[in-house]
Amino acid sequence: MSAGTIVVDGATVVTVDRDRREFVTGHVVVEGHRIVAVGTGPAAAYEGARVVDGRGCVLTPGFVNTHHHLYQWVTRGLAPDAGLFEWLTTLYPAWAGIDEESVHVAATGGLAQLARTGCTTAADHHYVFPRAGGDVFAAEILAAAEVGLRFHPARGSMDLSVKDGGLPPDTVVQDRDEILRATEAAIDRWHDPSPGSMLQIAVAPCSPFTVTGDLMREAAELARRRGVRLHTHLAETTDEADWCEQRFGCTPSQYAEELGWTGSDVWFAHGIHFGDAEIKRLGHTGTGVAHCPSSNARLGAGIARVADLRAAGCPVGLGVDGAASNEAGSLLEEVRHAVLFARARGGPRALDVRSALELATLGGARLLGREHEIGSIEVGKLADLALWRLDTLPHAGIADPVAALVLGAPPPLELLLVNGRPVVEHDTVVTVDESVVAAKVTQTQRALLAKAK
């Protein structure tokens, strides 16, 4: 579904295109699903078009979220002061009780919040499949269609439980053959590789400490045979690094590479604890990293070396990560935190505001293999756009609109277009009822925690 012709007129337009063009007073015209005009000054007249007054606003490409766990939206606020392994073991009993209904509610809430914070494309890593839970993967796909976001769900998996020396309980792991069959079935059913696709599937075993090496290797072979991308957690904590050293005698990235997990079709979540040689190798192979600054800080995991990764040629995007380790679920907040944490680590020039905006847009698009269609405002690209209002008190007097957006308080989102369709208007999601979703989230969390007890 599209909204016909929409003209955004009078806004500052930050294109993030190849030449990084910015128009202080510019216009963008959308016809159907695609951008048909971008430029300075007022737009030409388009008969029957909806004209959006962009004065006082900045127009950016829609943001791309490259790592999430949407099911966790109904388990936020638990283990608030724990590190990763303690946090995981605390929450696994609750996650063991998820089902189609709870995942649909959680995904709707998490995706609506992403939309409210400028996100037009979301990747989600779902790896918990309780045997009595029904089709939880389909449930989140249905939620994305209802909210209206472009969706890249990654069919996750775990086959290494506590009894095998892993971290998750036996109730949430699956057999390797079952996983591979279900993953290929998900690709058959859902993956749409056509131009303008709203739904693409990735293959995503969970992490080195929840998945066997055989599954990692065979999952990579499956993904490449089917032409889809590969995603997993890697190098998130020092505990993980110690675990890999004790079990495999190598670092997490060395282990992943031995199993075929490097290349331009691979992106890792977190990538905090890489050494110099590993970063160089990742850049050489074109392997990507989803930087999740808020979650990494919440769990005390560390700060990824974003400047070094980018300098090495490694594609880098942003992710909010699981809502149970980043209760805000705001992609705009990740842009600000990426700047602040990079500078806390590497000084005031470690990451500039426009590079941070690029991480959230074109950088994320590259991780998902969609940079030719999304991530910048250019004629012919898909109409995924975010219009931010910067003429209210929190941003008044900040002359640079990108600095205002990235460093200032979160501004109202005047309009969010996904595939040419309005999803947010006047800072409110218009595709689902936010108040109804909020009530269902509260009810679902109470029922899930009661079941866990």
Coordinates of C-alpha atoms in Angstrom, one line a residue:
M1 CA 0.0 0.0 0.0
S2 CA 1.3 3.5 -0.8
A3 CA 0.0 7.0 -0.2
G4 CA 0.2 8.3 -3.8
T5 CA 2.2 11.4 -4.2
I6 CA 3.7 13.2 -1.1
V7 CA 5.7 16.4 -1.3
V8 CA 7.8 17.4 1.7
D9 CA 8.6 21.1 1.1
G10 CA 10.7 23.6 3.0
A11 CA 12.7 21.3 5.2
T12 CA 16.4 21.0 5.7
V13 CA 17.2 17.9 3.7
V14 CA 20.2 15.7 4.8
T15 CA 20.6 13.2 2.0
V16 CA 23.5 11.0 3.2
D17 CA 24.0 10.4 -0.5
R18 CA 27.4 9.7 -2.1
D19 CA 28.3 13.5 -2.1
R20 CA 26.7 14.0 1.4
R21 CA 24.5 16.8 0.0
E22 CA 22.5 18.9 2.4
F23 CA 19.9 21.5 1.4
V24 CA 19.2 24.1 4.0
T25 CA 15.7 24.7 2.4
G26 CA 14.8 21.8 0.2
H27 CA 12.2 19.4 -1.0
V28 CA 11.6 15.7 -1.6
V29 CA 8.9 14.2 -3.7
V30 CA 7.6 10.7 -3.3
E31 CA 5.4 8.8 -5.8
G32 CA 4.1 5.5 -4.7
H33 CA 7.0 3.6 -3.0
R34 CA 9.9 5.6 -4.4
I35 CA 11.6 9.0 -4.3
V36 CA 11.2 10.9 -7.6
A37 CA 12.7 14.3 -6.8
V38 CA 15.2 15.7 -4.4
G39 CA 16.6 19.3 -4.4
T40 CA 17.0 22.7 -3.1
G41 CA 14.2 25.3 -3.0
P42 CA 10.5 24.7 -3.4
A43 CA 9.2 21.7 -5.2
A44 CA 7.3 21.9 -8.4
A45 CA 3.6 21.6 -8.3
Y46 CA 2.2 18.0 -8.4
E47 CA -1.5 17.8 -9.0
G48 CA -3.4 15.9 -6.3
A49 CA -0.3 15.5 -4.1
R50 CA -0.3 15.7 -0.3
V51 CA 2.0 18.6 0.6
V52 CA 3.8 18.4 3.9
D53 CA 5.1 21.7 5.3
G54 CA 8.7 20.9 6.3
R55 CA 9.6 24.4 7.7
G56 CA 11.4 24.1 11.0
C57 CA 12.2 20.4 10.4
V58 CA 15.1 18.3 9.2
L59 CA 14.4 15.4 6.8
T60 CA 16.7 12.4 7.0
P61 CA 16.7 8.9 5.6
G62 CA 14.7 6.5 7.8
F63 CA 16.9 4.7 10.4
V64 CA 17.9 1.1 10.0
N65 CA 18.0 -1.1 13.2
T66 CA 20.4 -3.9 12.7
H67 CA 20.0 -5.9 15.9
H68 CA 17.1 -6.5 18.2
H69 CA 15.2 -9.2 20.2
L70 CA 11.6 -8.0 20.0
Y71 CA 10.1 -10.8 22.1
Q72 CA 12.0 -9.2 25.1
W73 CA 9.7 -6.1 25.0
V74 CA 7.4 -7.9 27.5
T75 CA 10.3 -8.8 29.9
R76 CA 11.8 -5.3 30.4
G77 CA 13.1 -4.1 33.7
L78 CA 14.3 -7.4 35.1
A79 CA 17.8 -8.1 36.4
P80 CA 18.5 -4.3 36.1
D81 CA 22.0 -4.5 37.7
A82 CA 23.3 -7.8 36.2
G83 CA 26.0 -8.6 33.7
L84 CA 25.3 -10.6 30.5
F85 CA 25.6 -14.2 31.8
E86 CA 23.7 -13.5 35.1
W87 CA 21.1 -11.5 33.1
L88 CA 20.6 -14.3 30.7
T89 CA 20.2 -17.0 33.3
T90 CA 17.7 -14.8 35.2
L91 CA 15.5 -14.2 32.2
Y92 CA 15.6 -17.6 30.5
P93 CA 12.8 -19.0 32.7
A94 CA 10.5 -16.1 31.6
W95 CA 11.5 -16.5 28.0
A96 CA 10.8 -20.2 28.1
G97 CA 7.1 -19.3 28.4
I98 CA 6.7 -17.2 25.3
D99 CA 4.1 -18.1 22.7
E100 CA 2.6 -16.7 19.5
E101 CA 0.3 -14.3 21.4
S102 CA 3.0 -12.9 23.7
V103 CA 5.5 -12.5 20.8
H104 CA 3.0 -10.7 18.7
V105 CA 2.2 -8.3 21.5
A106 CA 5.9 -7.8 22.3
A107 CA 6.9 -7.3 18.6
T108 CA 4.1 -4.8 18.1
G109 CA 5.2 -2.8 21.1
G110 CA 8.9 -2.9 20.2
L111 CA 8.3 -2.1 16.5
A112 CA 6.0 0.8 17.3
Q113 CA 8.6 2.3 19.6
L114 CA 11.2 1.9 16.9
A115 CA 8.9 3.7 14.5
R116 CA 8.4 6.5 17.0
T117 CA 12.2 7.0 17.1
G118 CA 12.8 7.2 13.3
C119 CA 13.2 3.5 12.3
T120 CA 11.9 2.4 9.0
T121 CA 13.7 -0.9 8.6
A122 CA 14.2 -3.3 11.5
A123 CA 16.3 -6.5 11.8
D124 CA 15.3 -8.9 14.6
H125 CA 17.2 -11.8 15.9
H126 CA 14.7 -14.4 17.3
Y127 CA 16.3 -17.5 18.8
V128 CA 13.9 -18.8 21.5
F129 CA 11.4 -21.4 20.3
P130 CA 9.5 -23.1 23.1
R131 CA 8.0 -26.4 22.0
A132 CA 4.5 -25.4 23.1
G133 CA 4.8 -21.8 21.9
G134 CA 3.4 -22.2 18.4
D135 CA 4.7 -20.3 15.4
V136 CA 6.4 -17.4 17.2
F137 CA 8.5 -16.4 14.1
A138 CA 5.3 -15.9 12.1
A139 CA 3.9 -13.9 15.0
E140 CA 6.6 -11.2 14.8
I141 CA 6.4 -11.1 11.0
L142 CA 2.6 -10.4 11.3
A143 CA 3.4 -7.6 13.8
A144 CA 5.8 -5.9 11.5
A145 CA 3.3 -6.0 8.7
E146 CA 0.7 -4.4 11.0
V147 CA 3.0 -1.6 12.2
G148 CA 4.3 -1.1 8.7
L149 CA 8.1 -1.4 9.0
R150 CA 10.4 -3.0 6.5
F151 CA 11.4 -6.2 8.3
H152 CA 14.5 -8.4 8.3
P153 CA 13.8 -11.1 10.8
A154 CA 16.8 -13.5 11.5
R155 CA 15.8 -17.0 12.2
G156 CA 17.9 -17.7 15.3
S157 CA 18.5 -21.0 17.1
M158 CA 20.2 -22.6 20.1
D159 CA 21.3 -26.3 20.3
L160 CA 23.8 -26.1 23.2
S161 CA 22.1 -26.3 26.5
V162 CA 23.3 -26.5 30.1
K163 CA 23.6 -30.2 30.0
D164 CA 26.0 -29.8 27.1
G165 CA 28.1 -27.1 28.6
G166 CA 26.2 -24.2 27.2
L167 CA 24.2 -21.5 29.0
P168 CA 20.4 -21.9 28.1
P169 CA 18.1 -24.4 29.8
D170 CA 17.1 -27.5 28.0
T171 CA 13.5 -26.3 27.5
V172 CA 14.5 -23.6 25.0
V173 CA 17.0 -25.4 22.7
Q174 CA 16.3 -27.4 19.6
D175 CA 18.0 -30.3 17.8
R176 CA 20.4 -29.3 15.0
D177 CA 18.5 -31.1 12.2
E178 CA 15.2 -29.6 13.4
I179 CA 16.8 -26.1 13.4
L180 CA 18.1 -26.4 9.9
R181 CA 14.8 -27.8 8.6
A182 CA 12.9 -25.0 10.3
T183 CA 15.3 -22.3 9.1
E184 CA 15.1 -23.4 5.5
A185 CA 11.3 -23.6 5.8
A186 CA 11.2 -20.0 7.0
I187 CA 13.3 -18.9 4.0
D188 CA 10.9 -20.8 1.7
R189 CA 7.8 -19.2 3.3
W190 CA 8.9 -15.7 4.0
H191 CA 12.0 -14.5 2.2
D192 CA 11.3 -12.0 -0.6
P193 CA 14.5 -11.0 -2.6
S194 CA 12.6 -8.9 -5.1
P195 CA 13.3 -5.1 -5.5
G196 CA 11.5 -3.1 -2.9
S197 CA 11.1 -6.1 -0.6
M198 CA 9.4 -5.5 2.7
L199 CA 10.5 -8.8 4.2
Q200 CA 13.8 -10.7 4.0
I201 CA 15.1 -13.5 6.2
A202 CA 18.6 -14.1 7.6
V203 CA 20.1 -17.2 9.2
A204 CA 21.2 -16.5 12.8
P205 CA 22.4 -19.1 15.3
C206 CA 22.5 -17.3 18.6
S207 CA 26.1 -17.2 19.9
P208 CA 29.2 -19.3 20.6
F209 CA 28.1 -20.3 24.1
T210 CA 24.5 -21.4 23.0
V211 CA 25.3 -23.1 19.7
T212 CA 27.5 -26.0 18.6
G213 CA 30.2 -25.6 16.0
D214 CA 28.4 -28.0 13.7
L215 CA 25.3 -25.9 13.7
M216 CA 27.3 -22.7 13.0
R217 CA 29.1 -24.4 10.1
E218 CA 26.0 -25.9 8.6
A219 CA 23.9 -22.7 9.1
A220 CA 26.5 -20.8 7.1
E221 CA 26.4 -23.4 4.3
L222 CA 22.6 -23.2 4.3
A223 CA 22.5 -19.4 4.1
R224 CA 25.0 -19.3 1.2
R225 CA 23.2 -22.0 -0.7
R226 CA 20.0 -20.0 -0.4
G227 CA 21.5 -16.5 -0.9
V228 CA 20.6 -15.0 2.4
R229 CA 22.6 -13.2 5.1
L230 CA 24.2 -14.5 8.3
H231 CA 24.0 -13.0 11.7
T232 CA 25.1 -13.9 15.3
H233 CA 26.3 -12.4 18.5
L234 CA 30.1 -12.2 18.9
A235 CA 32.7 -10.7 21.2
E236 CA 30.2 -9.1 23.4
T237 CA 31.8 -9.7 26.8
T238 CA 35.1 -10.8 28.4
D239 CA 33.2 -13.8 29.8
E240 CA 32.5 -14.9 26.3
A241 CA 36.2 -14.4 25.3
D242 CA 37.3 -16.5 28.3
W243 CA 34.7 -19.2 27.5
C244 CA 36.0 -19.5 23.9
E245 CA 39.6 -19.6 25.1
Q246 CA 38.8 -22.4 27.6
R247 CA 36.6 -24.4 25.2
F248 CA 38.2 -23.8 21.8
G249 CA 41.6 -22.4 22.5
C250 CA 41.0 -19.2 20.5
T251 CA 39.2 -15.9 20.4
P252 CA 35.5 -15.6 19.4
S253 CA 36.4 -14.1 16.1
Q254 CA 39.0 -16.8 15.3
Y255 CA 36.4 -19.4 16.2
A256 CA 33.8 -17.8 13.9
E257 CA 36.2 -17.5 11.0
E258 CA 37.2 -21.2 11.3
L259 CA 33.5 -22.0 10.9
G260 CA 33.0 -19.9 7.8
W261 CA 31.6 -16.9 9.5
T262 CA 33.4 -14.0 7.8
G263 CA 32.5 -12.1 4.6
S264 CA 30.3 -9.4 3.2
D265 CA 27.2 -11.5 3.9
V266 CA 27.9 -11.7 7.6
W267 CA 27.2 -9.2 10.4
F268 CA 28.0 -9.7 14.1
A269 CA 26.1 -8.1 17.0
H270 CA 28.3 -6.1 19.4
G271 CA 31.9 -6.8 18.4
I272 CA 33.3 -5.1 21.5
H273 CA 36.3 -7.3 22.3
F274 CA 38.2 -7.5 19.1
G275 CA 42.0 -7.0 19.0
D276 CA 43.9 -5.0 16.4
A277 CA 44.6 -8.0 14.1
E278 CA 41.0 -9.2 14.4
I279 CA 39.6 -5.7 13.4
K280 CA 42.0 -5.7 10.4
R281 CA 40.8 -9.1 9.4
L282 CA 37.1 -8.1 9.7
G283 CA 37.8 -5.1 7.5
H284 CA 39.7 -7.1 4.9
T285 CA 36.8 -9.6 4.6
G286 CA 34.1 -7.0 4.7
T287 CA 32.4 -8.5 7.8
G288 CA 29.9 -6.1 9.4
V289 CA 29.2 -5.2 13.0
A290 CA 26.0 -4.0 14.6
H291 CA 27.0 -1.5 17.3
C292 CA 24.6 -1.5 20.3
P293 CA 25.9 1.2 22.7
S294 CA 23.0 1.4 25.1
S295 CA 22.7 -2.3 25.7
N296 CA 26.5 -2.7 26.0
A297 CA 26.5 0.0 28.7
R298 CA 23.4 -1.4 30.5
L299 CA 25.1 -4.8 30.9
G300 CA 28.6 -3.3 31.5
A301 CA 30.0 -5.2 28.5
G302 CA 32.2 -2.4 27.2
I303 CA 32.5 0.0 24.3
A304 CA 33.0 -1.2 20.7
R305 CA 35.9 0.3 18.8
V306 CA 33.7 1.9 16.2
A307 CA 36.3 4.3 14.9
D308 CA 38.9 1.5 14.4
L309 CA 36.3 -0.8 12.8
R310 CA 35.3 1.9 10.3
A311 CA 38.9 2.8 9.6
A312 CA 39.7 -0.8 8.8
G313 CA 36.8 -0.9 6.3
C314 CA 34.4 -2.8 8.4
P315 CA 30.7 -2.0 7.7
V316 CA 29.1 -0.7 10.9
G317 CA 25.5 0.0 11.7
L318 CA 23.5 0.5 14.9
G319 CA 21.2 -1.7 16.9
V320 CA 19.0 -1.2 20.0
D321 CA 19.5 -4.8 21.0
G322 CA 17.1 -6.7 23.2
A323 CA 14.5 -4.7 24.9
A324 CA 15.3 -6.4 28.2
S325 CA 18.8 -5.0 28.1
N326 CA 17.8 -1.6 26.6
E327 CA 14.4 -0.8 28.0
A328 CA 14.2 2.5 25.9
G329 CA 14.2 0.7 22.5
S330 CA 15.0 4.0 20.8
L331 CA 17.1 4.0 17.7
L332 CA 17.6 7.7 17.9
E333 CA 19.1 7.3 21.3
E334 CA 21.6 4.9 19.9
V335 CA 22.9 7.6 17.5
R336 CA 23.6 9.9 20.4
H337 CA 25.1 7.2 22.5
A338 CA 27.3 6.1 19.7
V339 CA 28.8 9.6 19.5
L340 CA 29.2 10.0 23.3
F341 CA 30.7 6.6 23.9
A342 CA 33.1 6.8 21.0
R343 CA 34.4 10.1 22.3
A344 CA 34.6 8.8 25.8
R345 CA 36.9 6.1 24.5
G346 CA 38.8 7.9 21.8
G347 CA 38.5 11.7 22.3
P348 CA 36.3 14.4 20.8
R349 CA 37.1 13.5 17.1
A350 CA 36.5 9.8 17.4
L351 CA 33.0 10.0 15.8
D352 CA 31.5 13.2 14.4
V353 CA 27.7 13.8 14.3
R354 CA 27.3 13.2 10.6
S355 CA 29.2 9.9 10.7
A356 CA 26.9 8.8 13.6
L357 CA 23.8 9.6 11.4
E358 CA 25.4 7.6 8.6
L359 CA 25.7 4.6 11.0
A360 CA 22.0 4.8 11.6
T361 CA 21.1 5.0 7.9
L362 CA 23.4 4.0 5.1
G363 CA 25.6 2.0 7.5
G364 CA 22.7 -0.1 8.6
A365 CA 21.5 -0.5 5.0
R366 CA 24.9 -1.9 4.1
L367 CA 24.8 -4.5 6.9
L368 CA 21.5 -5.8 5.5
G369 CA 22.6 -5.7 1.9
R370 CA 20.1 -3.0 1.0
E371 CA 22.3 0.1 0.5
H372 CA 21.2 0.3 -3.2
E373 CA 17.6 0.8 -2.1
I374 CA 17.5 2.5 1.4
G375 CA 19.8 4.5 3.7
S376 CA 20.0 7.7 1.7
I377 CA 17.6 10.2 0.1
E378 CA 18.2 9.8 -3.6
V379 CA 16.0 9.6 -6.7
G380 CA 15.0 6.0 -7.4
K381 CA 15.5 4.8 -3.8
L382 CA 12.6 3.6 -1.6
A383 CA 10.6 6.2 0.2
D384 CA 11.7 5.5 3.7
L385 CA 12.0 9.0 5.3
A386 CA 12.0 10.6 8.8
L387 CA 10.9 14.3 9.3
W388 CA 12.0 15.7 12.6
R389 CA 10.7 18.9 14.1
L390 CA 13.6 21.1 15.4
D391 CA 11.8 24.5 16.0
T392 CA 10.6 23.8 19.5
L393 CA 12.3 24.9 22.8
P394 CA 14.7 21.9 23.2
H395 CA 16.4 22.7 19.9
A396 CA 15.8 26.4 19.4
G397 CA 19.1 28.2 18.7
I398 CA 21.1 25.1 17.5
A399 CA 22.1 26.2 14.0
D400 CA 23.4 22.9 12.8
P401 CA 20.3 20.6 12.3
V402 CA 22.4 17.4 12.4
A403 CA 24.0 18.4 15.7
A404 CA 20.5 19.3 17.0
L405 CA 19.2 15.9 16.1
V406 CA 22.2 13.8 17.2
L407 CA 23.3 15.7 20.4
G408 CA 20.1 17.4 21.5
A409 CA 17.0 16.0 23.2
P410 CA 14.9 13.6 21.1
P411 CA 12.7 15.8 18.9
P412 CA 9.1 15.2 17.9
L413 CA 8.8 13.0 14.8
E414 CA 6.6 15.0 12.5
L415 CA 6.3 12.2 9.8
L416 CA 7.7 8.8 9.2
L417 CA 7.2 7.2 5.7
V418 CA 8.0 3.6 5.1
N419 CA 7.7 2.6 1.4
G420 CA 5.8 5.8 0.9
R421 CA 3.2 5.0 3.5
P422 CA 2.8 7.2 6.7
V423 CA 3.5 5.2 9.8
V424 CA 4.0 8.1 12.3
E425 CA 2.4 11.5 12.1
H426 CA 2.7 14.3 14.6
D427 CA 4.8 12.0 16.9
T428 CA 2.1 9.3 17.1
V429 CA 2.0 5.9 15.4
V430 CA -1.0 5.8 13.1
T431 CA -0.9 2.2 12.0
V432 CA -1.7 0.7 15.4
D433 CA -3.3 2.1 18.5
E434 CA -0.5 2.9 20.9
S435 CA -2.7 2.9 24.0
V436 CA -4.2 -0.5 23.2
V437 CA -0.7 -1.9 22.5
A438 CA 0.6 -0.5 25.8
A439 CA -2.2 -2.2 27.8
K440 CA -1.6 -5.5 26.1
V441 CA 2.1 -5.3 26.8
T442 CA 1.4 -4.8 30.5
Q443 CA -1.1 -7.6 30.7
T444 CA 1.2 -10.0 28.8
Q445 CA 4.2 -9.3 31.0
R446 CA 2.2 -10.0 34.1
A447 CA 0.9 -13.3 32.7
L448 CA 4.4 -14.3 31.5
L449 CA 6.1 -13.6 34.8
A450 CA 3.3 -15.4 36.7
K451 CA 3.9 -18.4 34.5
A452 CA 7.6 -18.3 35.1
K453 CA 7.1 -18.4 38.9

